[in-house]
Short mmCIF file of C-alpha atoms in Angstrom, two decimals:
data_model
loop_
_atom_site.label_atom_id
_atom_site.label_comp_id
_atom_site.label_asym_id
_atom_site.label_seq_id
_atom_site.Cartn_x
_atom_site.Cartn_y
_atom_site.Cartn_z
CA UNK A 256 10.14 15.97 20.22
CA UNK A 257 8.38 16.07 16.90
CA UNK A 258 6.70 19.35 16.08
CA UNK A 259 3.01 17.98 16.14
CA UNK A 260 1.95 20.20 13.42
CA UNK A 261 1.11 18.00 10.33
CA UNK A 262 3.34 18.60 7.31
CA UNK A 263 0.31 18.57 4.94
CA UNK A 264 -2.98 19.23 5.78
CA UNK A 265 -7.06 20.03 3.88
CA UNK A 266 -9.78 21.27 5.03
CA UNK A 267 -12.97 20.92 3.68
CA UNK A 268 -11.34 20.02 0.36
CA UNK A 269 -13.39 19.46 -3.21
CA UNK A 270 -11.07 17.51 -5.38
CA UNK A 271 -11.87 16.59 -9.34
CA UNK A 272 -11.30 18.01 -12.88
CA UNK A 273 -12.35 20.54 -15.00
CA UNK A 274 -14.93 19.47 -17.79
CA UNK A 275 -14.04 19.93 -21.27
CA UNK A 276 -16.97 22.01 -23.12
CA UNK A 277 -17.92 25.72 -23.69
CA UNK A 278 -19.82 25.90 -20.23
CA UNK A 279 -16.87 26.25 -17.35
CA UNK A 280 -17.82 23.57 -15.29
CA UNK A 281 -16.55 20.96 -13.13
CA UNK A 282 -16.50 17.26 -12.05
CA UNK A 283 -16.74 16.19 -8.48
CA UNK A 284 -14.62 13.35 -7.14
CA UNK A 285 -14.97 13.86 -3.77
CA UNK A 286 -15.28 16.33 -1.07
CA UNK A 287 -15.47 17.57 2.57
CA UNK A 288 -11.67 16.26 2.77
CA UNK A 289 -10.19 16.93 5.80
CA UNK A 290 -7.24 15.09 6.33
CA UNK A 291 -3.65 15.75 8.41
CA UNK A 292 -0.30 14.03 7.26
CA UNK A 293 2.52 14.07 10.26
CA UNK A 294 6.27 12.96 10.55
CA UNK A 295 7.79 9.66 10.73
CA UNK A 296 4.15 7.93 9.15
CA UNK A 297 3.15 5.91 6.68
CA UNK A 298 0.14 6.15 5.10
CA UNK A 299 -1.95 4.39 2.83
CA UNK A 300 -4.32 6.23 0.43
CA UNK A 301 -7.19 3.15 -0.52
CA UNK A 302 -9.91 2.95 -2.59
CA UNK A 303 -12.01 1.68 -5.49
CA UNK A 304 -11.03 2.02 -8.85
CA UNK A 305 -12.01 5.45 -9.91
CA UNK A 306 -12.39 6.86 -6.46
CA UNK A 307 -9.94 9.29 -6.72
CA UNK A 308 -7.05 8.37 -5.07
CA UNK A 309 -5.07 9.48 -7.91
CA UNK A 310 -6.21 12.98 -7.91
CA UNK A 311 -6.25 13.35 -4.32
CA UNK A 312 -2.32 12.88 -4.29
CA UNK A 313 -1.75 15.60 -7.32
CA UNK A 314 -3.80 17.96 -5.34
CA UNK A 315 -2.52 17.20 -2.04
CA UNK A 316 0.93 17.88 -3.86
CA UNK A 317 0.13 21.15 -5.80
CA UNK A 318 -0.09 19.37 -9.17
CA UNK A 319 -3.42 19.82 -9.68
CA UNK A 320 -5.84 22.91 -8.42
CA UNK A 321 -8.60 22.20 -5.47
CA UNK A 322 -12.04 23.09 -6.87
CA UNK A 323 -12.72 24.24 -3.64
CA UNK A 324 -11.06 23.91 0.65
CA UNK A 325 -7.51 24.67 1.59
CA UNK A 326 -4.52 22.59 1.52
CA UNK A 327 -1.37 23.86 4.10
CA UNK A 328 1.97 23.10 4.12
CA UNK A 329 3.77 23.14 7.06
CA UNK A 330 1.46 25.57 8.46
CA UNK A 331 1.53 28.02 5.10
CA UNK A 332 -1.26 28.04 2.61
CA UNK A 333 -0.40 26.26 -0.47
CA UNK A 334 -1.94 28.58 -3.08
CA UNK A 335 0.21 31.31 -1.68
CA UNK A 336 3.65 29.37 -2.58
CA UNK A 337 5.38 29.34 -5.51
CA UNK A 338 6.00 26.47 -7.67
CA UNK A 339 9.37 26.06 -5.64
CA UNK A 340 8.77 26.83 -2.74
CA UNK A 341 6.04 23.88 -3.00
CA UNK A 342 8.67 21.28 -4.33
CA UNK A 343 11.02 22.41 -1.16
CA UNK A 344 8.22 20.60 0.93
CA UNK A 345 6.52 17.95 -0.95
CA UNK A 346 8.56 15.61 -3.30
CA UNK A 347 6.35 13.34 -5.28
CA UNK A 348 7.02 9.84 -7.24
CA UNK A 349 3.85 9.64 -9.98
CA UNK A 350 2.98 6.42 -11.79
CA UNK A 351 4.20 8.22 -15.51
CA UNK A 352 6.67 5.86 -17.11
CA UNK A 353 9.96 7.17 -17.82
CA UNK A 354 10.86 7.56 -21.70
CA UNK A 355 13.85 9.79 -21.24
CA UNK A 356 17.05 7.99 -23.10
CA UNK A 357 20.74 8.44 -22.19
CA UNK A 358 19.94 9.47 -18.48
CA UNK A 359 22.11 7.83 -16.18
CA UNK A 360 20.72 6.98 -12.08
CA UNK A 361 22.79 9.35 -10.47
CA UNK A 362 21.68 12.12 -13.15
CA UNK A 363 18.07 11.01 -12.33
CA UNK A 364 18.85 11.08 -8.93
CA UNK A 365 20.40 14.33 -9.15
CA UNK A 366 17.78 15.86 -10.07
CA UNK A 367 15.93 16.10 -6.87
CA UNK A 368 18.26 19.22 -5.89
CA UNK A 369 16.90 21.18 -8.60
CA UNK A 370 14.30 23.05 -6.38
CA UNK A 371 17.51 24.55 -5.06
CA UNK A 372 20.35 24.65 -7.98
CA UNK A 373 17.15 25.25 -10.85
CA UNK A 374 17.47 22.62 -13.97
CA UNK A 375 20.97 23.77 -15.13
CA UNK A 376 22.23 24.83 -11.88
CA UNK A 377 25.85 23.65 -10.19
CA UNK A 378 25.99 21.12 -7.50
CA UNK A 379 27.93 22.13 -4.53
CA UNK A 380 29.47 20.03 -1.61
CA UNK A 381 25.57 19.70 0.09
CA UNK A 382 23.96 18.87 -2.79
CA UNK A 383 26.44 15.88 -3.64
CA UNK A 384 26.19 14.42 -0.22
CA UNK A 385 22.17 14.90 -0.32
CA UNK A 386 22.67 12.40 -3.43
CA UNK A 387 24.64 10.13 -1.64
CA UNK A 388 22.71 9.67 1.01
CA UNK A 389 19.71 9.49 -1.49
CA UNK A 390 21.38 6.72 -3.62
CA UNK A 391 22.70 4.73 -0.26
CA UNK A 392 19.69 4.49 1.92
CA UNK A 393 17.82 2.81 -1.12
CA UNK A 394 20.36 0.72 -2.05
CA UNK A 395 20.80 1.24 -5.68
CA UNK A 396 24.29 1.99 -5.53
CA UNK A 397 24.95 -1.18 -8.05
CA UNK A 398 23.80 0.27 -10.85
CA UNK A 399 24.34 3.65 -10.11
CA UNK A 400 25.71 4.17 -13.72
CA UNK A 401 23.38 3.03 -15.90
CA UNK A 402 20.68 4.05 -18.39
CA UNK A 403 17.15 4.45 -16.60
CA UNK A 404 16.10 2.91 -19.24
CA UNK A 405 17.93 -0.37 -18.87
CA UNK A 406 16.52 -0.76 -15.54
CA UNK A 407 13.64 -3.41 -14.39
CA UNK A 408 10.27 -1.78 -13.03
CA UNK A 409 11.71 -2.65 -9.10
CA UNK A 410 14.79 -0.90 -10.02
CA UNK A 411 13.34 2.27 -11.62
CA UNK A 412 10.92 2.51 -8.45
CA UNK A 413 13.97 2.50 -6.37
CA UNK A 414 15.79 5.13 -8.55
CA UNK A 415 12.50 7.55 -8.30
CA UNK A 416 12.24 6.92 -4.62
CA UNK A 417 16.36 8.21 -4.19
CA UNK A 418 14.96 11.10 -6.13
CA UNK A 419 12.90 12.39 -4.29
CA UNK A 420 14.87 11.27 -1.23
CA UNK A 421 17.42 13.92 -2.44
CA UNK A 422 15.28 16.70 -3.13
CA UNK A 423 14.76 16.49 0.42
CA UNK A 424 11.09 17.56 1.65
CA UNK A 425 9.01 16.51 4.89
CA UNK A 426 6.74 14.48 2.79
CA UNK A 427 7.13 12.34 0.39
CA UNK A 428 3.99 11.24 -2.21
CA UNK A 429 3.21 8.25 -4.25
CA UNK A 430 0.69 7.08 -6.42
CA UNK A 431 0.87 3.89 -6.80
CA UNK A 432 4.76 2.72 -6.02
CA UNK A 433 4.08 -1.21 -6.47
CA UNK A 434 1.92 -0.83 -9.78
CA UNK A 435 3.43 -3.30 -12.30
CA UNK A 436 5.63 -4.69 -9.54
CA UNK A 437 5.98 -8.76 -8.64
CA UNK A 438 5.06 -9.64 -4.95
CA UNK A 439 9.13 -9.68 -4.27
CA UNK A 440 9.37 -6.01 -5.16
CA UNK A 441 6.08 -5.05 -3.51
CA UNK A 442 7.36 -6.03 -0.38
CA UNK A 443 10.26 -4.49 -0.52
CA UNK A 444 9.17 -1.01 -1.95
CA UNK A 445 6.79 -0.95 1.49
CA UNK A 446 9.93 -1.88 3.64
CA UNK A 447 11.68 0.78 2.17
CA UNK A 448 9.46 3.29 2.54
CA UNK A 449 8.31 2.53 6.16
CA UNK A 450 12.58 1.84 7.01
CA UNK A 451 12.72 5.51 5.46
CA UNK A 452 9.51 7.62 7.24
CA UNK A 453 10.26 5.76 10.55
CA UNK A 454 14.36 6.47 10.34
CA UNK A 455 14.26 10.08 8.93
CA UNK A 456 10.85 11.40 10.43
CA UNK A 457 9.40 12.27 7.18
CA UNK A 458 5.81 12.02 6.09
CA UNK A 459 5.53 9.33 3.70
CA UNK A 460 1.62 8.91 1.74
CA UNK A 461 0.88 6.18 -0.72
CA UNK A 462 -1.72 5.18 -2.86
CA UNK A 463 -2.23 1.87 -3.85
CA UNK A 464 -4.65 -1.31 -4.83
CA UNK A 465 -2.48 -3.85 -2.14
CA UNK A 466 -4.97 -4.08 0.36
CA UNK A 467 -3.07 -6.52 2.45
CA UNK A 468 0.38 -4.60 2.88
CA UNK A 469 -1.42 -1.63 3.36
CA UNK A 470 -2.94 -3.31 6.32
CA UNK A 471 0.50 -4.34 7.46
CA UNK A 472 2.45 -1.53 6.43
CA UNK A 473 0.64 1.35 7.62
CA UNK A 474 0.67 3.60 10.65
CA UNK A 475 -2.49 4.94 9.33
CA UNK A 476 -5.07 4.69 6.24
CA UNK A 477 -6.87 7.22 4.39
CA UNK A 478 -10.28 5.43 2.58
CA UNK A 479 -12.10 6.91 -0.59
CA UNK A 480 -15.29 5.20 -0.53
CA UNK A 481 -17.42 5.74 -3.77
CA UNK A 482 -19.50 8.20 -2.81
CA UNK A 483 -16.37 10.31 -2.28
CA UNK A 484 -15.81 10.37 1.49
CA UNK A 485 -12.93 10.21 3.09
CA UNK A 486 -12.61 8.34 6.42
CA UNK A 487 -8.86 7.94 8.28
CA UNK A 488 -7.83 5.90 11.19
CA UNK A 489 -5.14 3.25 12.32
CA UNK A 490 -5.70 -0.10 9.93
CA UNK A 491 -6.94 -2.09 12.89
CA UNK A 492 -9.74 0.51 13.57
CA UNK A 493 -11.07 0.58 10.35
CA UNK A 494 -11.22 -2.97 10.24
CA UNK A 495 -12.84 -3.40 13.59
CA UNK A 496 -15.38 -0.95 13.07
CA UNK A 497 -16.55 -2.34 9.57
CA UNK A 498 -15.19 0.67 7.80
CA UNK A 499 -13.00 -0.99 5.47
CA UNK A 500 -15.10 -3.63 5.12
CA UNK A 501 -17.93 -1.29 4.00
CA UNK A 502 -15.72 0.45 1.64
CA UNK A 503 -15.08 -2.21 -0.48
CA UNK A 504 -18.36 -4.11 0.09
CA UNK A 505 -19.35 -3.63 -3.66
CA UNK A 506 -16.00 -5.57 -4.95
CA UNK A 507 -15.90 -9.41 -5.91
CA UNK A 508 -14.45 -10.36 -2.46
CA UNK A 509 -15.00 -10.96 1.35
CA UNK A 510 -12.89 -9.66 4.19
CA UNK A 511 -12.18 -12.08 7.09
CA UNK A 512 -11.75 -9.67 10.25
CA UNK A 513 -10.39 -12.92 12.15
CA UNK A 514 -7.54 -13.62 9.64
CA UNK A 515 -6.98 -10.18 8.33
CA UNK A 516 -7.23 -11.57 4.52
CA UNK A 517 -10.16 -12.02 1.42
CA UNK A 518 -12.13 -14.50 1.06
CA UNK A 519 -12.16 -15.49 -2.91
CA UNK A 520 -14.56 -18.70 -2.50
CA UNK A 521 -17.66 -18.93 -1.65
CA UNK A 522 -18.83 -21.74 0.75
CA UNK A 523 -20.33 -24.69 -1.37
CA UNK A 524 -19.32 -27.77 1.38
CA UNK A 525 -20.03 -28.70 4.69
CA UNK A 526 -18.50 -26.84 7.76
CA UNK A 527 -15.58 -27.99 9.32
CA UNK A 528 -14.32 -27.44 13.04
CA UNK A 529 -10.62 -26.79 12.61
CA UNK A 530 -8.38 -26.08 15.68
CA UNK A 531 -4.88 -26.85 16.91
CA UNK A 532 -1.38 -25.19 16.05
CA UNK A 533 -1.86 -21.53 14.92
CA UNK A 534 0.30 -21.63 12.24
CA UNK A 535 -1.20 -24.84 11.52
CA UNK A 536 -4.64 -23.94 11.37
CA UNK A 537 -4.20 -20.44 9.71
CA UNK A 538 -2.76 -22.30 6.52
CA UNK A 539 -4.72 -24.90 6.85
CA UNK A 540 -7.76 -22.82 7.05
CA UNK A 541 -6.64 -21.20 3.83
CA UNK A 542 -6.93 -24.71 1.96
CA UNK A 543 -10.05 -25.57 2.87
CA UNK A 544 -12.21 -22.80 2.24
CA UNK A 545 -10.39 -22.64 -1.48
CA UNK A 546 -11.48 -25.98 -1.56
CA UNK A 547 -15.37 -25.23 -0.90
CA UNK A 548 -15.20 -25.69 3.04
CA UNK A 549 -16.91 -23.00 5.79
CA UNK A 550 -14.46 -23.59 8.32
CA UNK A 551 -15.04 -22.51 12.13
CA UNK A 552 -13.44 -23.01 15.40
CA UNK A 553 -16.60 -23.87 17.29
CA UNK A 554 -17.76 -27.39 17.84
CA UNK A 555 -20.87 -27.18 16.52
CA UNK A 556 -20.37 -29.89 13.75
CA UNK A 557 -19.65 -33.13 13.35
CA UNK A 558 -16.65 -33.01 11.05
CA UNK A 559 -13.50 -31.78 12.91
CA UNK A 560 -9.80 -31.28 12.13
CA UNK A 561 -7.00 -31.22 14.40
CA UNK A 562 -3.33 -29.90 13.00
CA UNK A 563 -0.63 -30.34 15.63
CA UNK A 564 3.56 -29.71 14.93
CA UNK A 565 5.37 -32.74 14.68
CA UNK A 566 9.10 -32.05 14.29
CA UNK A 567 9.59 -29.66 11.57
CA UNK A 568 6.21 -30.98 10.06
CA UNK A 569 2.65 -30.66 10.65
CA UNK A 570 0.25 -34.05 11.33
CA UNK A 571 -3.39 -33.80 10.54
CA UNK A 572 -6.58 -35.62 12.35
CA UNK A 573 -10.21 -35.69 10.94
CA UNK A 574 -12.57 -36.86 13.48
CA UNK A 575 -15.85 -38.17 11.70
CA UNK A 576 -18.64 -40.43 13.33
CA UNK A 577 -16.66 -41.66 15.78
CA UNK A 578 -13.50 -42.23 13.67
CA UNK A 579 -10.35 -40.83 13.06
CA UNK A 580 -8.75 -40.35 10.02
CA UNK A 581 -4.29 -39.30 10.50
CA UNK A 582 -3.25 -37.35 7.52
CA UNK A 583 0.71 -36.31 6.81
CA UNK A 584 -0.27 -33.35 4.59
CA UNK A 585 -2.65 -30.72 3.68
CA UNK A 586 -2.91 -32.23 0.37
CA UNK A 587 -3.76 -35.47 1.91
CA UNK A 588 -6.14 -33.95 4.21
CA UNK A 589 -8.45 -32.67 0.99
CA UNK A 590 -8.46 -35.73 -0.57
CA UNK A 591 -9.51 -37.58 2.61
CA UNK A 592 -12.22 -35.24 3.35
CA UNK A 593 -13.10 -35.71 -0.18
CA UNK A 594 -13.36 -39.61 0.26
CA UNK A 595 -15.73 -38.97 3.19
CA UNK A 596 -18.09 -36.84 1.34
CA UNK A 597 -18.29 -39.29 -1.29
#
């Protein structure tokens, strides 16, 4: 059974930055953190630009100081451990773009054991098989041999993530793993990283701006909202409660609660009653309201859609004044519903 103790954990944290200038004074980006990270989780740190998700991970991780609270570690107070000692429990894979030349992987990767050989120490037989393991659960094995620096950005993510993978702590932070990333390599950073926390027990925090795989990756979410408050809970929680709603209520976007997704388009047509095949109606509902529609699954209106299987296909049905209308795809169901507004 897991220890339930939480591998990192603040109380009544202040987190920001010192101020440049000849006064010594400091710049709030938010307080009264108090926050628990456990085994075998993933969690996802969210928030608007400039909230301080950033700065929350650094401090969380000993990187930067806490203008004011505690941070633990595994119990242990994390102002009374030494730089080491720190890096023994917290590994940490930062946004900071690599710019080191003639490094291979498996040096990079290596270097994850030097909280216990020191920069220029020997491996031994552990430390090789810590890399190993490392360099096989993510899979870069491949191009174990080459520069980091002829690596893609998906490839170089991996490679830091085997890093810190060997240096071999209970938790494992990131800020911001799928920045500069295509959707491809999104996805399968968050695989990898839930595959990993969920297989090996360890604590596994992430910042990041993907709103919708946090929602499906995480055990748990961590919100910065911008007056600096912190509010955690299970994804579905938050949502049904409004709280991530509310957190991002300022941004250029909607959330649908019913389909878990943003609304980008605001409603300039008629409404449309749209029911049927789920997977029918959840991509058809997607095409309509880009296309101006408010689409509902009530049958208060007089404009309705039906979208039934139909071997491997879908078959569409707009009922209007009495008559129906057969369409044989989504594209011909827009342009009929644009006929019969005309």
């Amino acid at each position: 059974m897991d220890n339930p103790e939480p591998i990192i954990s603040s109380r009544d944290l202040e987190i920001g930055f010192p101020t440049r200038g000849r006064r010594r004074t400091s710049t709030t980006v938010a307080r009264h953190i108090d926050v628990s990270l456990h085994r075998g989780a993933v969690v996802c740190l969210l928030g608007p630009n400039g909230s301080g998700k950033s700065t929350l991970i650094r401090t969380l991780a000993g990187l930067h100081a806490p203008l004011s609270g505690t941070i633990h570690l595994s119990g242990e107070e994390i102002s009374g451990l030494s730089v080491r000692e720190v890096s023994r429990k917290v590994s940490t894979v930062l946004t900071d773009r690599l710019t080191i030349g003639n490094l291979s992987v498996y040096e990079l990767v290596a270097f994850g054991r030097s909280p216990y050989t020191g920069w220029f120490g020997s491996l031994d037989q552990q430390d090789e098989e810590k890399i190993a393991w490392a360099i096989e659960s993510t899979g870069i094995e491949p191009f174990v041999d080459r520069d980091v620096l002829h690596l893609s950005d998906g490839e170089r993510q991996k490679v830091m993530i085997a890093r810190a993978l060997a240096q071999d702590t209970s938790a494992i932070l990131l800020d911001e793993p799928t920045a500069h990333l295509d959707l491809p390599n999104r996805v399968a950073i968050m695989r990898l990283l839930r595959r990993l926390s969920h297989n090996t027990r360890k604590a596994v925090l992430l910042s990041t701006h993907e709103l919708d795989l946090a929602l499906k990756a995480a055990d748990s979410l961590w919100l910065i909202d911008r007056q600096g408050r912190v509010v955690t809970g299970t994804p579905e929680d938050l949502v049904l409660d409004g709280t991530f709603e509310a957190v991002f209520a300022q941004d250029s976007f909607d959330f649908d609660r019913a389909t878990g997704s943003f609304r980008l388009h605001e409603p300039s047509r008629g409404s449309i009653c749209l029911h049927g095949d789920a997977e029918g109606v959840f991509w058809t509902r997607r095409a309509l309201e880009r296309s101006g529609y408010e689409v509902s699954e009530s049958n208060g209106t007089e404009l309705r859609v039906v979208v039934q299987p139909s071997g491997k296909e879908f078959q569409w049905e707009i009922s209007y004044e009495g008559e129906q209308y057969p369409c044989h795809s989504v594209r011909d169901l827009i342009h009929e519903l644009g006929k019969l507004e005309s």
